[in-house]
C-alpha positions as MATLAB code, in Angstrom:
seq = 'MSIRFRPLFALSLLCLAASAAAVELPANLPKRKAGLWEMQMGMAGGQSQTMKVCLDEATDKAMYQMGAQMSGSMCSKFSLAVKDGAVVADGVCNLPGPQGNITMTSHSETRFQGDSAYRTTGHVKYDPAVMGHSEADVDSSGKWVGACAAGQKPGDMILPNGQKVNLNDMAKAK';
ca = [
       0.000    0.000    0.000;
       1.434    3.350   -0.943;
       2.213    5.785    1.853;
      -0.013    8.333    0.138;
      -3.015    5.975    0.250;
      -2.608    5.007    3.948;
      -4.538    7.981    5.397;
      -7.520    7.087    3.204;
      -7.272    3.469    4.356;
      -7.091    4.472    8.024;
     -10.001    6.872    7.615;
     -12.160    4.182    6.011;
     -11.435    1.589    8.690;
     -11.866    4.032   11.535;
     -15.193    5.251   10.232;
     -16.568    1.793    9.503;
     -15.625    0.677   13.019;
     -16.671    3.883   14.759;
     -19.979    4.306   13.018;
     -20.873    0.678   13.644;
     -20.887    1.351   17.364;
     -22.734    4.677   17.339;
     -26.142    3.108   17.966;
     -27.599    0.698   20.460;
     -26.266   -2.731   19.642;
     -28.725   -5.453   18.633;
     -29.297   -8.018   21.388;
     -28.448  -10.826   18.954;
     -25.061   -9.377   17.959;
     -22.532  -12.253   17.890;
     -19.890  -12.257   20.616;
     -16.235  -13.143   20.169;
     -14.552  -15.868   22.192;
     -12.291  -14.685   25.023;
      -8.550  -14.969   24.306;
      -6.026  -13.746   21.748;
      -7.374  -12.523   18.414;
      -5.427  -11.811   15.254;
      -7.090   -9.155   13.128;
      -6.240   -8.133    9.585;
      -7.501   -5.002    7.853;
      -6.928   -3.885    4.291;
      -8.302   -2.342    1.151;
      -9.062   -4.360   -1.950;
      -5.905   -4.793   -4.000;
      -3.721   -3.370   -1.228;
      -1.561   -4.609    1.569;
      -3.245   -5.643    4.821;
      -2.288   -4.581    8.340;
      -2.257   -7.174   11.140;
      -2.728   -6.590   14.838;
      -3.386   -8.805   17.837;
      -5.652   -8.110   20.770;
      -6.361   -9.932   24.022;
     -10.148   -9.963   24.530;
     -12.567  -10.857   27.253;
     -16.322  -10.190   27.215;
     -15.967   -6.797   28.940;
     -13.234   -5.642   26.529;
     -15.247   -6.744   23.506;
     -18.136   -4.574   24.742;
     -15.750   -1.704   25.589;
     -14.442   -1.714   21.998;
     -17.970   -1.010   20.757;
     -18.436    1.700   23.384;
     -15.122    3.348   22.413;
     -16.273    3.379   18.804;
     -19.474    5.131   19.853;
     -17.490    7.817   21.672;
     -15.171    8.331   18.690;
     -18.013    8.760   16.213;
     -19.807   11.380   18.327;
     -22.092   13.405   16.129;
     -20.291   12.735   12.824;
     -22.921   10.327   11.496;
     -26.249   11.791   10.401;
     -27.668    8.372    9.499;
     -26.792    4.932   10.750;
     -28.348    1.493   10.962;
     -27.002   -1.711   12.437;
     -28.859   -5.001   12.285;
     -28.314   -8.739   12.226;
     -29.839  -10.012    8.961;
     -29.559  -13.443    7.366;
     -26.664  -14.379    9.651;
     -24.671  -11.196    8.980;
     -24.185   -7.977   10.921;
     -25.130   -5.286    8.394;
     -24.137   -1.639    8.919;
     -25.004    1.367    6.776;
     -24.008    4.934    7.547;
     -23.615    8.478    6.298;
     -20.954   10.413    8.195;
     -19.445   13.882    7.833;
     -15.705   13.983    8.453;
     -13.284   16.875    8.616;
     -10.798   16.877    5.751;
      -7.891   19.097    4.706;
     -10.061   20.853    2.089;
     -13.323   20.878    4.098;
     -15.902   18.342    5.174;
     -16.112   14.948    3.494;
     -19.343   12.969    3.356;
     -18.616    9.270    3.718;
     -21.332    6.774    2.856;
     -20.562    3.226    3.973;
     -22.041   -0.261    3.830;
     -20.500   -3.284    5.513;
     -21.420   -6.881    6.260;
     -19.763   -9.007    8.915;
     -20.176  -12.765    8.889;
     -19.159  -14.803   11.932;
     -18.020  -18.406   12.022;
     -19.227  -19.291   15.485;
     -17.408  -17.264   18.134;
     -13.905  -17.819   16.781;
     -13.719  -16.054   13.400;
     -15.322  -13.276   11.378;
     -14.903  -11.453    8.105;
     -16.124   -7.964    7.230;
     -16.441   -6.615    3.727;
     -17.391   -3.034    3.118;
     -17.675   -0.348    0.512;
     -17.091    3.337    1.183;
     -17.895    6.367   -0.999;
     -16.341    9.799   -0.413;
     -17.799   13.128   -1.546;
     -15.681   14.966   -2.450;
     -13.022   12.443   -3.400;
     -10.117   11.974   -0.976;
      -6.654   11.979   -2.598;
      -8.263   11.258   -5.945;
     -10.333    8.323   -4.643;
     -14.112    8.558   -4.518;
     -14.685    4.928   -3.496;
     -12.872    2.133   -1.667;
     -13.527   -1.511   -0.825;
     -12.494   -2.409    2.707;
     -11.876   -5.906    4.054;
     -11.134   -7.059    7.576;
     -11.089  -10.392    9.327;
     -10.332  -11.796   12.702;
      -9.641  -15.190   14.157;
      -9.183  -16.533   17.635;
      -5.651  -17.924   17.954;
      -5.701  -19.230   21.534;
      -5.267  -18.031   25.056;
      -3.756  -14.603   25.649;
       0.034  -14.735   25.983;
       1.674  -14.792   29.395;
       1.752  -11.269   30.793;
      -1.077  -10.033   28.561;
      -4.220   -8.629   30.074;
      -7.586   -8.021   28.421;
      -7.406   -4.978   26.153;
      -3.711   -5.370   25.283;
      -3.356   -4.687   21.560;
      -0.185   -5.137   19.546;
      -0.296   -2.746   16.595;
       1.201   -3.479   13.155;
       4.348   -1.508   14.119;
       4.847   -3.676   17.243;
       3.691   -0.983   19.668;
       1.527   -2.226   22.554;
      -1.448   -0.237   23.844;
      -4.264   -1.199   26.183;
      -7.761   -0.371   24.950;
      -9.253   -0.454   28.446;
      -6.685    2.029   29.730;
      -7.375    4.318   26.746;
     -11.127    4.212   27.475;
     -10.531    5.103   31.160;
      -8.289    8.047   30.213;
     -11.103    9.793   28.283;
];
């Protein structure tokens, strides 16, 4: 993935994740198994980024809550539902950009394989275009890889650059 395209990629992933948590979650939303998860995120035709996170039930819920806080009032429309075995999210969000506001319209579907794997596919449209791109396909997946490593606590996330942060500590700091 080109360095120039990375901000667009990050923006797309952030907004898909953040907007998905900006509403009350459906009661039948699938839950992920506690333990160590490996997650990959990328754009169609591009390089993917991999991170690992130690999850428990409380941290899984906190990730959704953090997304809701991040999205704030950016999304004028949003729906989240479990349909035909998939979590379907649609949103229209206004984001600040270097040349003014950007309207991002997104659609994503997440399919779970029990409580130990999932895959999300999404499509994002930008108006006006961002760095010459008016649309992007986004793909992410996650799989349970086992128990959290010795010394890890729930919320510990190892970013693609090797840096470790704790999601629970970040949520408490806000």
